[in-house]
């Protein structure tokens, strides 16, 4: 009969489950409505269906096995009354009554304990939905591992599934062994008793004789208990044997015993043979455990377990250690060469480094002003504005109201008035935390979205040292005919993290206009329609706000928007992909604002490929050895509509996901040409590839082993921050005829500062995704970024000018040092910003240009180039002509003189006599040079 206390326990359990499950149910229902709204309900139902099926299957199986073993233990000791054997020397009626009461409680708790264990096992099983679905939808790689000749898909999809099954099997057998043994012990079928040499069923007979003591206790098992537990132990060893064959042997290819990732000489010639023997050994142990059932003593079981332990130690540790120390270590390069080659090839394949195009530069080119003018488009797109100073400037000039924020700067390129221009842009997003009145109506119904953006070319500066703005103000106005914004509202962005309700009776703020505010109604299909009172109540429970239910402003036609943050939104829809850290905004030709979010398929299961830490994105601390930028997600900033484009058709991982979630992904060819012109090579992926390429550009095993040609990425300290010199730019690559948008990084030899190579990732559609490495001759000294930075710091004129600015209380901000490839050579450019004491707006005051041993700091890039190379930089309309070798006389001279004089007079008005003297000196030098 079930006691009242047990009923109370059940009630308490139901209450606790309700507390935890009901909120999850609300989230589940609202997520279902959200997936329906975005048009990807198949992703929701596929994942949920897999979780429910696996959870129920694993949970029911676990309950049946666990409770079945408890029930079997009860049946095997029947039919005598169930009493627990009291300890020797104890036999009072009170003791027996207490023990019987304990037994009754055990019987009462057997069912709930089994249910709880089954429930949590089912939850764990449900969490493996992705592993199971990938196994049943696997797409082959078409590449085999070098040791076992299995397709790489086996390691990506089959092996994790087998590990899941084996892990579940171990758990069920071990927990069954524990509950069965406990059940037998509590029923008196297993007891400790004083051991003698003639003990029947004693586990360790004979040990007492060796030790010569009568106090030794031995384990006594009744026959039914011995049979039951022996079968479970035998199953455990059989599963261990299968685990060695199906899991441990393939996992050798992830080993790290050698100087690289992958199976080493010792793994193949010592560990692998041992594991094959161990498969047989564990099977023999299982047989001996079964045979031991029919023996009166347990000597056979002890022998089997002892042999198992001895083989494990000698074969799994002693012999490999001896082989490594006395055979491999003295001849490591010779022994490990084949396996090093496997590691090189696998790593290059896993990170797409096998597709890098390597080109050698002669290194003999001497740049002239003619070369500069032939690469006018490159010069015109040199980025003079760094992201941090520009973000500060945008914030001071264009936030307009305190509740608007610019939180990041995006780098992109546009065709503007016939020119290919690199630009920096930032969306103007709404920050509800900064609202002057933070009420429910203001935060949720009125102030719902950001508005417009600010866009600036990377190289243009006003006479005041501020950026030229192509897009600015509210509503957005454009100074470029081919660039405009017709739908400036930003409901979905990087800052939009809270839920809002649109199409309500409350006025929805659109943007400020002088002393009045402009209001508008939402015209899109974004958000989930409220529809009914029931759904209204559901959202009130989901977001913990009773005001949703009670508000008269929220009508059935209202739409509630949630998951508005771009990364959160994409991650909710595609939980199986890893996201790039930086989504970026695009202005389409129609004037719409759309986000592009790069997404990756990653894995740590590529055999022999080097493992690296995920230090750049959303999975800190997780190792990976395979990555592809397989998906590009486009998100509309107005209605939140998402489209998932497959960007890498050769990736079997994304092909597998496409089979699982049918009709969710579309080919990249279906992307609008306007959007396709703005896709770019992801910086996260480029960072992984360049980090590995520093070592894995070495193809020969001997060079790789000795690290003879290892590179490093130069890092320049700038104040308290470091700059890794990775840049987007528009330039004409050596041997190419047209400028293009690229992502570039330089390399220096390990431990040295001179430049050895540079790599680019090409972004424009025709060559998108192509990696090219340009190598300088080893005998040629090419100054690296650190050396140039030191030379700039040591230049007397530059140091003097910067010191004068610092002494007057102004803050000098040194911009990023830019490495600009021109022809087959390099020039370096560094902008210098000046911020007044107490001010917040940095102004671009000088540009430094360095080439070989020549360094100049002037007010503009063109003047600095002229100072370094001689001659003059021709205007755009003369870009096709050859520049003269010497400075031109006439309008160019007059304009330069006028600029120096105007700047000197401006400095005089401000009382900046140091700058006044500097400008007058330049004016005098210019006039003297033209005499």
mmCIF file of C-alpha atoms in Angstrom, residues 146-147 258-265 331-348 608-610 695-696 698-707:
data_model
loop_
_atom_site.group_PDB
_atom_site.id
_atom_site.type_symbol
_atom_site.label_atom_id
_atom_site.label_comp_id
_atom_site.label_asym_id
_atom_site.label_seq_id
_atom_site.Cartn_x
_atom_site.Cartn_y
_atom_site.Cartn_z
ATOM 1 C CA UNK A 146 45.338 7.535 -45.039
ATOM 2 C CA UNK A 147 45.334 4.739 -42.423
ATOM 3 C CA UNK A 258 53.627 12.975 -31.675
ATOM 4 C CA UNK A 259 54.750 16.492 -32.685
ATOM 5 C CA UNK A 260 51.468 16.959 -34.581
ATOM 6 C CA UNK A 261 47.793 16.017 -34.482
ATOM 7 C CA UNK A 262 47.019 12.514 -35.708
ATOM 8 C CA UNK A 263 48.209 8.953 -35.257
ATOM 9 C CA UNK A 264 51.996 8.825 -34.846
ATOM 10 C CA UNK A 265 54.494 6.017 -35.438
ATOM 11 C CA UNK A 331 65.032 8.860 -35.067
ATOM 12 C CA UNK A 332 61.876 10.949 -34.812
ATOM 13 C CA UNK A 333 62.053 12.680 -38.185
ATOM 14 C CA UNK A 334 62.668 9.434 -40.082
ATOM 15 C CA UNK A 335 59.966 7.527 -38.226
ATOM 16 C CA UNK A 336 57.355 10.274 -38.262
ATOM 17 C CA UNK A 337 57.842 11.599 -41.821
ATOM 18 C CA UNK A 338 54.875 9.715 -43.392
ATOM 19 C CA UNK A 339 52.581 10.789 -40.571
ATOM 20 C CA UNK A 340 53.753 14.410 -40.716
ATOM 21 C CA UNK A 341 52.864 14.388 -44.406
ATOM 22 C CA UNK A 342 49.396 13.043 -43.521
ATOM 23 C CA UNK A 343 48.986 15.884 -41.027
ATOM 24 C CA UNK A 344 50.071 18.541 -43.550
ATOM 25 C CA UNK A 345 47.733 17.297 -46.267
ATOM 26 C CA UNK A 346 44.773 16.836 -43.902
ATOM 27 C CA UNK A 347 45.170 20.288 -42.309
ATOM 28 C CA UNK A 348 45.464 21.986 -45.669
ATOM 29 C CA UNK A 608 44.944 14.120 -38.893
ATOM 30 C CA UNK A 609 43.965 17.808 -39.206
ATOM 31 C CA UNK A 610 45.458 20.224 -36.693
ATOM 32 C CA UNK A 695 53.164 26.899 -40.460
ATOM 33 C CA UNK A 696 51.329 24.848 -43.058
ATOM 34 C CA UNK A 698 55.647 24.331 -45.536
ATOM 35 C CA UNK A 699 54.842 21.265 -47.668
ATOM 36 C CA UNK A 700 57.972 19.216 -47.050
ATOM 37 C CA UNK A 701 58.029 17.078 -43.892
ATOM 38 C CA UNK A 702 61.630 17.911 -42.979
ATOM 39 C CA UNK A 703 61.136 21.673 -43.291
ATOM 40 C CA UNK A 704 57.847 21.409 -41.403
ATOM 41 C CA UNK A 705 59.419 19.333 -38.615
ATOM 42 C CA UNK A 706 62.319 21.755 -38.147
ATOM 43 C CA UNK A 707 60.055 24.817 -38.597
#
